XYZ file of C-alpha atoms in Angstrom:
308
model
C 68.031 -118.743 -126.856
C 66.163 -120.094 -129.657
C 65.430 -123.961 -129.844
C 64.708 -125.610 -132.799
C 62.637 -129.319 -132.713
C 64.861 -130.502 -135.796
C 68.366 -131.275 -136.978
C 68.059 -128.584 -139.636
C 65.189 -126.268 -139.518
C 63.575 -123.448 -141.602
C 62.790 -120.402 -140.325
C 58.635 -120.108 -140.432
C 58.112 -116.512 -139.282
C 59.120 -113.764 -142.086
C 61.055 -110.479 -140.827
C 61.783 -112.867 -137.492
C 64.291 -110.396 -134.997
C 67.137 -113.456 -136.230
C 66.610 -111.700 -139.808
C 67.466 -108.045 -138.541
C 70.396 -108.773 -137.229
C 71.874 -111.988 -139.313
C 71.410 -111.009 -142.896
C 72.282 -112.517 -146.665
C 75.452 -110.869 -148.648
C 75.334 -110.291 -152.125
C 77.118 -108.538 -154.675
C 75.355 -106.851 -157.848
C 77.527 -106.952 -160.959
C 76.861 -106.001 -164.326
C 73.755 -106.049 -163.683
C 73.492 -109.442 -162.016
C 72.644 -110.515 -158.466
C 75.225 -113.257 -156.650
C 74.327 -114.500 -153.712
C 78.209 -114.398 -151.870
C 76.676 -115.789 -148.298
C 75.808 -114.641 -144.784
C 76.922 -111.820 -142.568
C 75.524 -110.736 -138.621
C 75.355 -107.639 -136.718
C 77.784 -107.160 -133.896
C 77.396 -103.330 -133.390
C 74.260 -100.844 -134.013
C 75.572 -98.620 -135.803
C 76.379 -100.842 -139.007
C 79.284 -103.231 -138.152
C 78.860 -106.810 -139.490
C 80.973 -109.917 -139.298
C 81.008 -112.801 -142.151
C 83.517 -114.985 -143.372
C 86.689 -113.416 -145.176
C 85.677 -116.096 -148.728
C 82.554 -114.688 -148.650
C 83.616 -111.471 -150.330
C 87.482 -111.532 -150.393
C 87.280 -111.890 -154.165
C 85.100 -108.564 -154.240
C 87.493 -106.800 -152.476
C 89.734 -105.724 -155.406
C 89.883 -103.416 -158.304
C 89.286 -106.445 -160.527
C 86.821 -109.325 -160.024
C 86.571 -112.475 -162.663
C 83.185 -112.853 -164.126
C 82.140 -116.793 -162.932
C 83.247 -118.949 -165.356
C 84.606 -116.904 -167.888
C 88.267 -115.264 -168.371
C 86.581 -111.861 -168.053
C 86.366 -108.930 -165.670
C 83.236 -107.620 -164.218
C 83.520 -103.683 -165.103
C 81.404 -102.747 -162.134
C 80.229 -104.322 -159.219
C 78.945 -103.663 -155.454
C 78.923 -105.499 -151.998
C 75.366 -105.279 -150.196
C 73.495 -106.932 -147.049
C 69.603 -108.037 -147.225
C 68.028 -106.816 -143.675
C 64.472 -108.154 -143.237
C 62.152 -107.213 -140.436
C 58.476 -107.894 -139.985
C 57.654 -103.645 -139.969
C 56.040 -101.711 -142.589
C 55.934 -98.142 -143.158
C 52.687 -96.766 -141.780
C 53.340 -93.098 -143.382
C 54.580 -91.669 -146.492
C 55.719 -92.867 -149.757
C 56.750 -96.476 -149.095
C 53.423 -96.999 -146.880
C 52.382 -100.464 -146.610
C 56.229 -101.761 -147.811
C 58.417 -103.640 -145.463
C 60.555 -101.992 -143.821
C 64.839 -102.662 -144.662
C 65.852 -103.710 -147.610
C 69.514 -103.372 -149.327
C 72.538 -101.640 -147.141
C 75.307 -101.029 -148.696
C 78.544 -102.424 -147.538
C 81.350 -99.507 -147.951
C 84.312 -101.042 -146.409
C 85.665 -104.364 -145.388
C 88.439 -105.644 -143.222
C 90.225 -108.666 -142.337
C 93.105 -110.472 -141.543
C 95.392 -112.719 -144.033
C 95.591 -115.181 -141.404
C 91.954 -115.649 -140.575
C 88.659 -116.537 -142.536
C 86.786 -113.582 -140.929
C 86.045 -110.219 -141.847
C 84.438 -107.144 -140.013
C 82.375 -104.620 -143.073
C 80.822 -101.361 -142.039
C 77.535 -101.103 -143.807
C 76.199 -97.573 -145.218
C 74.555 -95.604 -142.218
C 70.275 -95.500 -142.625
C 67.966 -93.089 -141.616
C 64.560 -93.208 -140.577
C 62.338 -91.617 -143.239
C 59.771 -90.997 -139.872
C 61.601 -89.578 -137.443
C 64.840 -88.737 -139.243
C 67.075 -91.013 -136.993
C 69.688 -93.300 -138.585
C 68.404 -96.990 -137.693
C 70.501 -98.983 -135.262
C 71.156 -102.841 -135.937
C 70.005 -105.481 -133.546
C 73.117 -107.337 -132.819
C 74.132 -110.513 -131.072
C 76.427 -110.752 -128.315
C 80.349 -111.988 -128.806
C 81.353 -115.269 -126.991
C 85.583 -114.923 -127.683
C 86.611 -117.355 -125.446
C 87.320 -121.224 -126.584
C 84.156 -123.306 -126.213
C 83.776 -127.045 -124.455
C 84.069 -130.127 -126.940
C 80.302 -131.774 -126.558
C 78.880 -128.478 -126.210
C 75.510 -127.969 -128.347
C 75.986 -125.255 -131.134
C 72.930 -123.749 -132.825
C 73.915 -122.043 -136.654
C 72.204 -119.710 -139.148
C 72.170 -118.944 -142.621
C 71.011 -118.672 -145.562
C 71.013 -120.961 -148.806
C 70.021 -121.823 -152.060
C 69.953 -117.933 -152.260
C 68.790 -116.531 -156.367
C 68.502 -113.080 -157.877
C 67.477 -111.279 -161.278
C 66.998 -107.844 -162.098
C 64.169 -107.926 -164.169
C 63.423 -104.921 -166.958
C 59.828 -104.543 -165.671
C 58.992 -101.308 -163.635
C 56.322 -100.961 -161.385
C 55.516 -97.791 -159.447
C 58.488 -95.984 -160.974
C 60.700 -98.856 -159.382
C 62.582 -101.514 -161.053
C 61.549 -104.998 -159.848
C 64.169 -107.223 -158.079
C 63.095 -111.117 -158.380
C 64.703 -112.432 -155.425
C 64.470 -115.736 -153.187
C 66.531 -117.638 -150.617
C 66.292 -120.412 -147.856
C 67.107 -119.893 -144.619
C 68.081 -122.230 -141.749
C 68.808 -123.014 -138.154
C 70.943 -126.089 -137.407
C 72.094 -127.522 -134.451
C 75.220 -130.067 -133.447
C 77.633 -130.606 -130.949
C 81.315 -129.373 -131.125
C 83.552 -132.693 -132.001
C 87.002 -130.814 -131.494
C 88.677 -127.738 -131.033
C 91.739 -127.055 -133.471
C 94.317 -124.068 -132.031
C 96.342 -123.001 -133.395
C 94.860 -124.932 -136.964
C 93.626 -127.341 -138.042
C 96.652 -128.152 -141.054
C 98.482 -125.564 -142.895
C 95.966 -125.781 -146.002
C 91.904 -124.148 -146.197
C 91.889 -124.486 -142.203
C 95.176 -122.883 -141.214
C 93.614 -120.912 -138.186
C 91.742 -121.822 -135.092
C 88.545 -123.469 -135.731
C 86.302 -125.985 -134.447
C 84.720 -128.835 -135.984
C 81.111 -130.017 -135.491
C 78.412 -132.576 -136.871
C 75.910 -129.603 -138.158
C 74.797 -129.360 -141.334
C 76.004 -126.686 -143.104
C 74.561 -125.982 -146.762
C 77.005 -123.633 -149.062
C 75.720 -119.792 -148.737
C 75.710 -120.211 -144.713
C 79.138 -119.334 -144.978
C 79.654 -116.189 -142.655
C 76.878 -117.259 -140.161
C 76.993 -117.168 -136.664
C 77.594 -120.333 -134.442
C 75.561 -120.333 -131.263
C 76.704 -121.565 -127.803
C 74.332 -123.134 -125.491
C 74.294 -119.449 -123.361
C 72.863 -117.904 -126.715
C 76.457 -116.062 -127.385
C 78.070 -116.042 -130.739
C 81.334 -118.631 -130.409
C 81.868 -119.228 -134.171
C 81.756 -118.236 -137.712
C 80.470 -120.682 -140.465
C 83.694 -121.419 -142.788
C 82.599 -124.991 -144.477
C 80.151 -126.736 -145.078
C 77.876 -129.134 -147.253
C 81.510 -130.885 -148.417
C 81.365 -134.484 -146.368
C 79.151 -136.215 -145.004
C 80.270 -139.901 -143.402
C 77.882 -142.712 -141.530
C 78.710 -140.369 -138.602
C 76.752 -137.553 -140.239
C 78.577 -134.521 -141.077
C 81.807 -132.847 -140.729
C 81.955 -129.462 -140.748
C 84.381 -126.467 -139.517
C 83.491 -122.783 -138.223
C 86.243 -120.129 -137.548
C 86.994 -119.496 -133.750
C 85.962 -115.712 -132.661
C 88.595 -114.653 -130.400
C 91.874 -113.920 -133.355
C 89.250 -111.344 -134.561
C 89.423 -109.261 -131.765
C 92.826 -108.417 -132.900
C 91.254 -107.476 -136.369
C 91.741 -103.221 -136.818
C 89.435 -101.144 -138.389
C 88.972 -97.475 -139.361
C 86.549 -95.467 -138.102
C 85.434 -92.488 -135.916
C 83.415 -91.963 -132.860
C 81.823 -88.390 -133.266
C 80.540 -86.424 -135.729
C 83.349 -84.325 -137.915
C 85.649 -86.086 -135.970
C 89.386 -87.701 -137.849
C 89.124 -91.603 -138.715
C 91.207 -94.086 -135.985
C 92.462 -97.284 -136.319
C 90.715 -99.273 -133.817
C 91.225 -103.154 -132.772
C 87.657 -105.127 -132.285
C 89.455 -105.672 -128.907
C 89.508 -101.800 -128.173
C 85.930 -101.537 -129.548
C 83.909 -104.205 -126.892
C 86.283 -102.230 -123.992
C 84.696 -99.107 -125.215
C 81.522 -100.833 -125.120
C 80.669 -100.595 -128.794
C 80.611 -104.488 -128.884
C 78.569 -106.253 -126.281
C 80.773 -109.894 -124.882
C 80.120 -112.003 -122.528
C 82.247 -112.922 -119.461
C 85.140 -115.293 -121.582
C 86.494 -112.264 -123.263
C 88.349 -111.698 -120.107
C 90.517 -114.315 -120.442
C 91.889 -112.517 -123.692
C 95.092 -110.846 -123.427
C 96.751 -108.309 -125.933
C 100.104 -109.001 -126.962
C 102.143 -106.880 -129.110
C 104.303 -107.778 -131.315
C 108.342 -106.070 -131.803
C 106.619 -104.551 -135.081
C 104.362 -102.758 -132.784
C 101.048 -104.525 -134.129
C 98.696 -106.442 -132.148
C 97.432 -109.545 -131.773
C 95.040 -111.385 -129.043
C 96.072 -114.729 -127.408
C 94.189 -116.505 -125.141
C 94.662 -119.988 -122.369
C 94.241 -122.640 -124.819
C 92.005 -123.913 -121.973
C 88.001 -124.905 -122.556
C 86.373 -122.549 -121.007
């Protein structure tokens, strides 16, 4: 588990194993970079979670240009994986290893400020391998009020395409802040918080959030993933702050497409189905989860509204 000596705290080492898996979200339209928020790894082969605001407005055929009462005609949703490698061979030799992935496909639920995106599969130049994610482990169950969280994201993100070229490539001006920051859970809100912005089970804590954290993982004190980032940087009282992350476990009922072999159909699949195929690594709350489905035949996930 990492510990951090400060309230809020940068992170010091560049391509740190935290960057690999937790990563920025952006979307490139028109031509411009917009930093959207922050997205983390919870399978290797490309499967990310974030917050459903983060890039719910990208998820349509049209997407209003900021500010103006236009359209952008084109756009694309991406995640920024950094790692501390460089290429020892071939072209790229000397450059960092990771760089842009594109997200292809996104899924959430109406009811919930999550989202799970599939990022585009890449493959190892070297050894001609498709690269597998570093991914943190699920905590779905509902944590302890007083409990120390630890978050991560990144803020204050800014990008320009520039028109200057350099070694046939098009240079990318690009810089963000990044940030653990640590609380305590205040209280636990199932099945909402109030039929407005929080209308789904959340927690609130004293951390400081800063806007472009959305999507970020919330750390228990085990070093399992309890929470997703959902507001922050909005109040601040004499108590310090108040802010709200998304509870894990109503994800598990979220249903993706995908396939598990090679030439092999697209499924439907429930996060649920995916950590008891061992896809998604969990740790030992999960069991108290229970499927329930519904007379429509969908399904959901319910769990003891008991701390566990």
């Amino acid at each position: 588990m990492l510990k951090i000596s400060s309230p809020f705290e940068s992170l010091k080492e560049f391509g740190h194993i935290t960057q690999q898996a937790i990563m920025p979200i952006i979307a490139i339209a028109d031509g411009e970079i917009l930093p959207l928020g922050t997205g983390f790894a919870i399978e290797a082969d490309g499967y990310i979670m974030t917050a459903k605001h983060v890039l719910e407005n990208f998820t349509s055929l049209k997407v209003p240009r900021r500010g103006e009462n236009k359209f952008y005609k084109e756009f694309s949703l991406w995640a920024f994986q950094l790692t501390g490698q460089k290429h020892k061979t071939g072209p790229n030799k000397g450059e960092i290893v990771g760089g842009l992935r594109p997200i292809v496909k996104a899924w959430f639920s109406s009811e919930l400020d999550i989202a799970i995106c599939a990022l585009s599969p890449a493959k190892s130049k070297k050894h001609n391998k498709f690269l597998r994610l570093p991914c943190v482990r699920l905590s779905p169950g509902v944590p302890k009020i007083g409990e120390h969280i630890l978050g991560f994201g990144y803020y204050g993100s800014t990008g320009k395409i520039t028109s200057e070229i350099l070694d046939n490539k098009r240079v990318v001006n690009y810089s963000q802040n990044t940030a653990f920051t640590q609380g305590k859970i205040a209280e636990i809100f199932s099945p909402r918080r109030e039929s407005g912005m929080l209308n789904f089970p959340c927690f609130q804590t004293d951390a400081r959030f800063e806007p472009g954290m959305s999507g970020g993982p919330i750390f228990r004190e085990n070093g399992n993933v309890c929470g997703v980032i959902c507001s922050g940087g909005l109040q601040d009282d004499k108590d310090g702050y108040i802010n709200f992350a998304s509870l894990i476990w109503p994800a598990m009922g979220i249903s993706i497409e995908t396939n598990f072999k090679k030439g092999k159909p697209l499924e439907w699949i429930t996060i649920y189905d995916l950590v008891k195929r061992k896809f998604i690594a969990v740790d030992d709350t999960f069991d108290k989860l229970k499927v329930v489905i519904n007379p429509n035949g969908t399904k959901t996930i319910s769990t003891a509204h008991t701390q566990s």
